[in-house]
């Protein structure tokens, strides 16, 4: 006989899972309190690395149903959500998401929905990369210096180069200028006049 479990997650201790539990009950899923798993953990933590979710997976058997209110309860990364749903489907567990009309994500229709969601997530990632690259090119064309600011000015670099030729150590100069030894080494390599 199949059992129904609910997984409810919030990101911070100030939040509560009460609304999620209520939504699942309102949608007609009768979940015994002992089968409601709640936890407070960031959605960026992969599902299988969450203590509560890992224990839930161990309790579930083929034929069971897992209900979540939204996909982001399983994770914020589309790849992780897909892997989690595939793992559950492989164990014979059906996954229902209320946000998507209660569709079973392990069914043929649910797999199609997941494919579309994965494609959209990939599209969004590609757009973000494209916008970032365009912005960097525009900034570079406008003459803006990209990257982190130099720790030392051109004058300081010239002084460091002179000090090094006189035998002053990297460590002494690093302490004097309040920077790392590698910053002193970079200053030695920096062409003067820049």
Short mmCIF file of C-alpha atoms in Angstrom, two decimals:
data_model
loop_
_atom_site.label_atom_id
_atom_site.label_comp_id
_atom_site.label_asym_id
_atom_site.label_seq_id
_atom_site.Cartn_x
_atom_site.Cartn_y
_atom_site.Cartn_z
CA UNK A 1 0.00 0.00 0.00
CA UNK A 2 1.45 3.36 -0.98
CA UNK A 3 2.20 5.96 1.64
CA UNK A 4 2.28 9.71 1.14
CA UNK A 5 5.13 11.82 2.48
CA UNK A 6 5.52 15.59 2.48
CA UNK A 7 8.83 17.43 2.31
CA UNK A 8 8.72 21.03 3.53
CA UNK A 9 11.82 23.20 3.63
CA UNK A 10 12.60 26.75 4.71
CA UNK A 11 15.92 28.57 4.43
CA UNK A 12 16.11 30.36 7.78
CA UNK A 13 15.05 29.71 11.37
CA UNK A 14 12.79 32.79 11.24
CA UNK A 15 10.62 31.06 8.62
CA UNK A 16 8.07 28.32 9.25
CA UNK A 17 6.89 25.36 7.19
CA UNK A 18 3.28 25.71 8.44
CA UNK A 19 2.06 27.27 5.16
CA UNK A 20 3.59 24.45 3.11
CA UNK A 21 1.97 21.79 5.32
CA UNK A 22 -1.36 23.62 4.98
CA UNK A 23 -1.08 23.88 1.18
CA UNK A 24 -0.42 20.14 0.88
CA UNK A 25 -3.47 19.33 3.06
CA UNK A 26 -5.63 21.80 1.10
CA UNK A 27 -4.62 20.11 -2.15
CA UNK A 28 -6.19 16.89 -0.86
CA UNK A 29 -3.07 14.96 0.18
CA UNK A 30 -3.67 13.18 3.48
CA UNK A 31 -0.21 13.01 5.04
CA UNK A 32 0.20 11.55 8.52
CA UNK A 33 2.18 13.90 10.78
CA UNK A 34 4.95 11.31 11.19
CA UNK A 35 5.42 11.39 7.39
CA UNK A 36 5.84 15.17 7.17
CA UNK A 37 9.54 15.98 7.01
CA UNK A 38 10.46 19.59 7.69
CA UNK A 39 13.89 21.13 7.76
CA UNK A 40 15.66 24.46 7.78
CA UNK A 41 18.43 24.45 5.20
CA UNK A 42 19.42 26.54 2.19
CA UNK A 43 17.96 25.47 -1.13
CA UNK A 44 21.43 25.73 -2.61
CA UNK A 45 22.46 22.70 -0.53
CA UNK A 46 22.00 19.63 -2.77
CA UNK A 47 18.98 17.59 -1.65
CA UNK A 48 20.96 14.43 -0.96
CA UNK A 49 23.31 16.40 1.35
CA UNK A 50 20.46 17.55 3.62
CA UNK A 51 20.03 15.49 6.78
CA UNK A 52 16.21 15.53 6.80
CA UNK A 53 15.89 14.74 3.10
CA UNK A 54 18.47 11.93 3.31
CA UNK A 55 16.52 10.33 6.18
CA UNK A 56 13.30 10.74 4.18
CA UNK A 57 14.81 8.91 1.20
CA UNK A 58 15.83 6.05 3.49
CA UNK A 59 12.22 5.71 4.76
CA UNK A 60 10.51 5.74 1.35
CA UNK A 61 9.74 2.59 -0.63
CA UNK A 62 8.57 1.81 -4.12
CA UNK A 63 4.98 2.97 -4.62
CA UNK A 64 5.24 5.81 -2.11
CA UNK A 65 4.39 9.40 -3.02
CA UNK A 66 6.40 12.50 -2.13
CA UNK A 67 4.59 15.87 -2.20
CA UNK A 68 6.29 19.27 -2.32
CA UNK A 69 4.64 22.66 -2.68
CA UNK A 70 7.23 24.04 -5.12
CA UNK A 71 10.19 22.70 -7.06
CA UNK A 72 12.54 25.03 -5.20
CA UNK A 73 11.80 23.05 -2.02
CA UNK A 74 13.88 20.27 -3.61
CA UNK A 75 16.60 22.67 -4.75
CA UNK A 76 17.42 25.86 -6.61
CA UNK A 77 19.68 24.18 -9.12
CA UNK A 78 17.73 22.59 -11.99
CA UNK A 79 20.38 19.90 -12.41
CA UNK A 80 20.15 18.90 -8.74
CA UNK A 81 16.34 18.88 -8.83
CA UNK A 82 16.42 16.70 -11.95
CA UNK A 83 18.92 14.26 -10.37
CA UNK A 84 16.82 14.06 -7.19
CA UNK A 85 13.62 13.34 -9.12
CA UNK A 86 15.42 10.75 -11.28
CA UNK A 87 16.73 9.06 -8.13
CA UNK A 88 13.25 8.96 -6.60
CA UNK A 89 11.74 7.66 -9.84
CA UNK A 90 14.40 4.96 -9.93
CA UNK A 91 13.29 3.91 -6.44
CA UNK A 92 9.66 3.76 -7.63
CA UNK A 93 8.64 6.90 -5.72
CA UNK A 94 6.22 9.33 -7.40
CA UNK A 95 6.88 13.04 -6.87
CA UNK A 96 4.00 15.53 -6.93
CA UNK A 97 4.60 19.29 -7.11
CA UNK A 98 1.64 21.51 -6.22
CA UNK A 99 3.16 24.52 -8.01
CA UNK A 100 2.91 22.57 -11.26
CA UNK A 101 -0.71 21.58 -10.76
CA UNK A 102 0.12 18.51 -8.69
CA UNK A 103 1.61 16.72 -11.68
CA UNK A 104 3.59 13.57 -10.91
CA UNK A 105 7.09 14.56 -12.02
CA UNK A 106 8.06 10.92 -12.56
CA UNK A 107 5.24 10.34 -15.07
CA UNK A 108 5.61 10.90 -18.83
CA UNK A 109 3.91 14.31 -18.54
CA UNK A 110 6.04 15.17 -15.52
CA UNK A 111 9.23 14.22 -17.33
CA UNK A 112 8.22 16.51 -20.17
CA UNK A 113 7.64 19.34 -17.66
CA UNK A 114 11.06 18.67 -16.12
CA UNK A 115 12.68 18.72 -19.56
CA UNK A 116 11.13 22.12 -20.27
CA UNK A 117 12.17 23.43 -16.84
CA UNK A 118 15.73 22.16 -17.36
CA UNK A 119 15.86 23.77 -20.81
CA UNK A 120 14.60 27.06 -19.40
CA UNK A 121 17.17 26.95 -16.58
CA UNK A 122 19.94 26.34 -19.12
CA UNK A 123 18.57 29.16 -21.28
CA UNK A 124 18.61 31.51 -18.27
CA UNK A 125 22.20 30.53 -17.44
CA UNK A 126 23.23 31.16 -21.07
CA UNK A 127 21.50 34.57 -21.05
CA UNK A 128 23.24 35.51 -17.82
CA UNK A 129 26.64 34.57 -19.27
CA UNK A 130 25.87 36.47 -22.47
CA UNK A 131 24.77 39.60 -20.57
CA UNK A 132 27.85 39.42 -18.36
CA UNK A 133 30.18 39.12 -21.36
CA UNK A 134 28.44 41.99 -23.16
CA UNK A 135 28.72 44.17 -20.07
CA UNK A 136 32.41 43.38 -19.68
CA UNK A 137 33.08 44.16 -23.35
CA UNK A 138 31.18 47.45 -23.07
CA UNK A 139 33.11 48.42 -19.94
CA UNK A 140 36.42 47.51 -21.55
CA UNK A 141 35.54 49.52 -24.69
CA UNK A 142 34.72 52.50 -22.46
CA UNK A 143 38.23 52.28 -21.03
CA UNK A 144 37.27 50.91 -17.63
CA UNK A 145 39.87 48.78 -15.93
CA UNK A 146 38.50 45.32 -15.25
CA UNK A 147 39.43 43.06 -12.37
CA UNK A 148 40.27 43.92 -8.83
CA UNK A 149 42.07 47.20 -8.17
CA UNK A 150 45.85 47.11 -7.86
CA UNK A 151 47.02 46.91 -4.26
CA UNK A 152 49.93 49.24 -4.98
CA UNK A 153 50.20 52.46 -6.97
CA UNK A 154 52.68 52.96 -9.81
CA UNK A 155 54.83 55.10 -7.49
CA UNK A 156 54.83 52.40 -4.82
CA UNK A 157 55.78 49.78 -7.42
CA UNK A 158 58.71 51.93 -8.56
CA UNK A 159 59.84 52.35 -4.93
CA UNK A 160 59.54 48.59 -4.35
CA UNK A 161 61.57 47.84 -7.48
CA UNK A 162 64.30 50.20 -6.25
CA UNK A 163 64.22 48.66 -2.75
CA UNK A 164 64.50 45.16 -4.18
CA UNK A 165 67.57 46.09 -6.25
CA UNK A 166 69.11 47.29 -2.99
CA UNK A 167 68.47 43.88 -1.41
CA UNK A 168 65.39 44.54 0.72
CA UNK A 169 63.46 41.29 1.30
CA UNK A 170 59.94 40.46 0.12
CA UNK A 171 58.80 40.01 3.71
CA UNK A 172 60.13 43.40 4.83
CA UNK A 173 58.45 45.19 1.93
CA UNK A 174 55.20 43.26 2.42
CA UNK A 175 55.07 44.40 6.06
CA UNK A 176 56.03 47.96 5.14
CA UNK A 177 53.26 48.30 2.53
CA UNK A 178 50.71 46.11 4.32
CA UNK A 179 50.32 43.67 1.41
CA UNK A 180 51.17 40.04 0.70
CA UNK A 181 54.54 38.81 -0.52
CA UNK A 182 52.92 37.91 -3.84
CA UNK A 183 51.74 41.54 -4.23
CA UNK A 184 55.37 42.63 -3.81
CA UNK A 185 56.43 40.08 -6.44
CA UNK A 186 53.77 41.41 -8.83
CA UNK A 187 54.99 44.96 -8.16
CA UNK A 188 58.52 43.89 -9.13
CA UNK A 189 57.20 42.62 -12.49
CA UNK A 190 55.01 45.66 -13.18
CA UNK A 191 56.41 47.90 -15.91
CA UNK A 192 57.15 51.39 -14.67
CA UNK A 193 55.14 54.25 -16.11
CA UNK A 194 51.76 52.33 -15.84
#
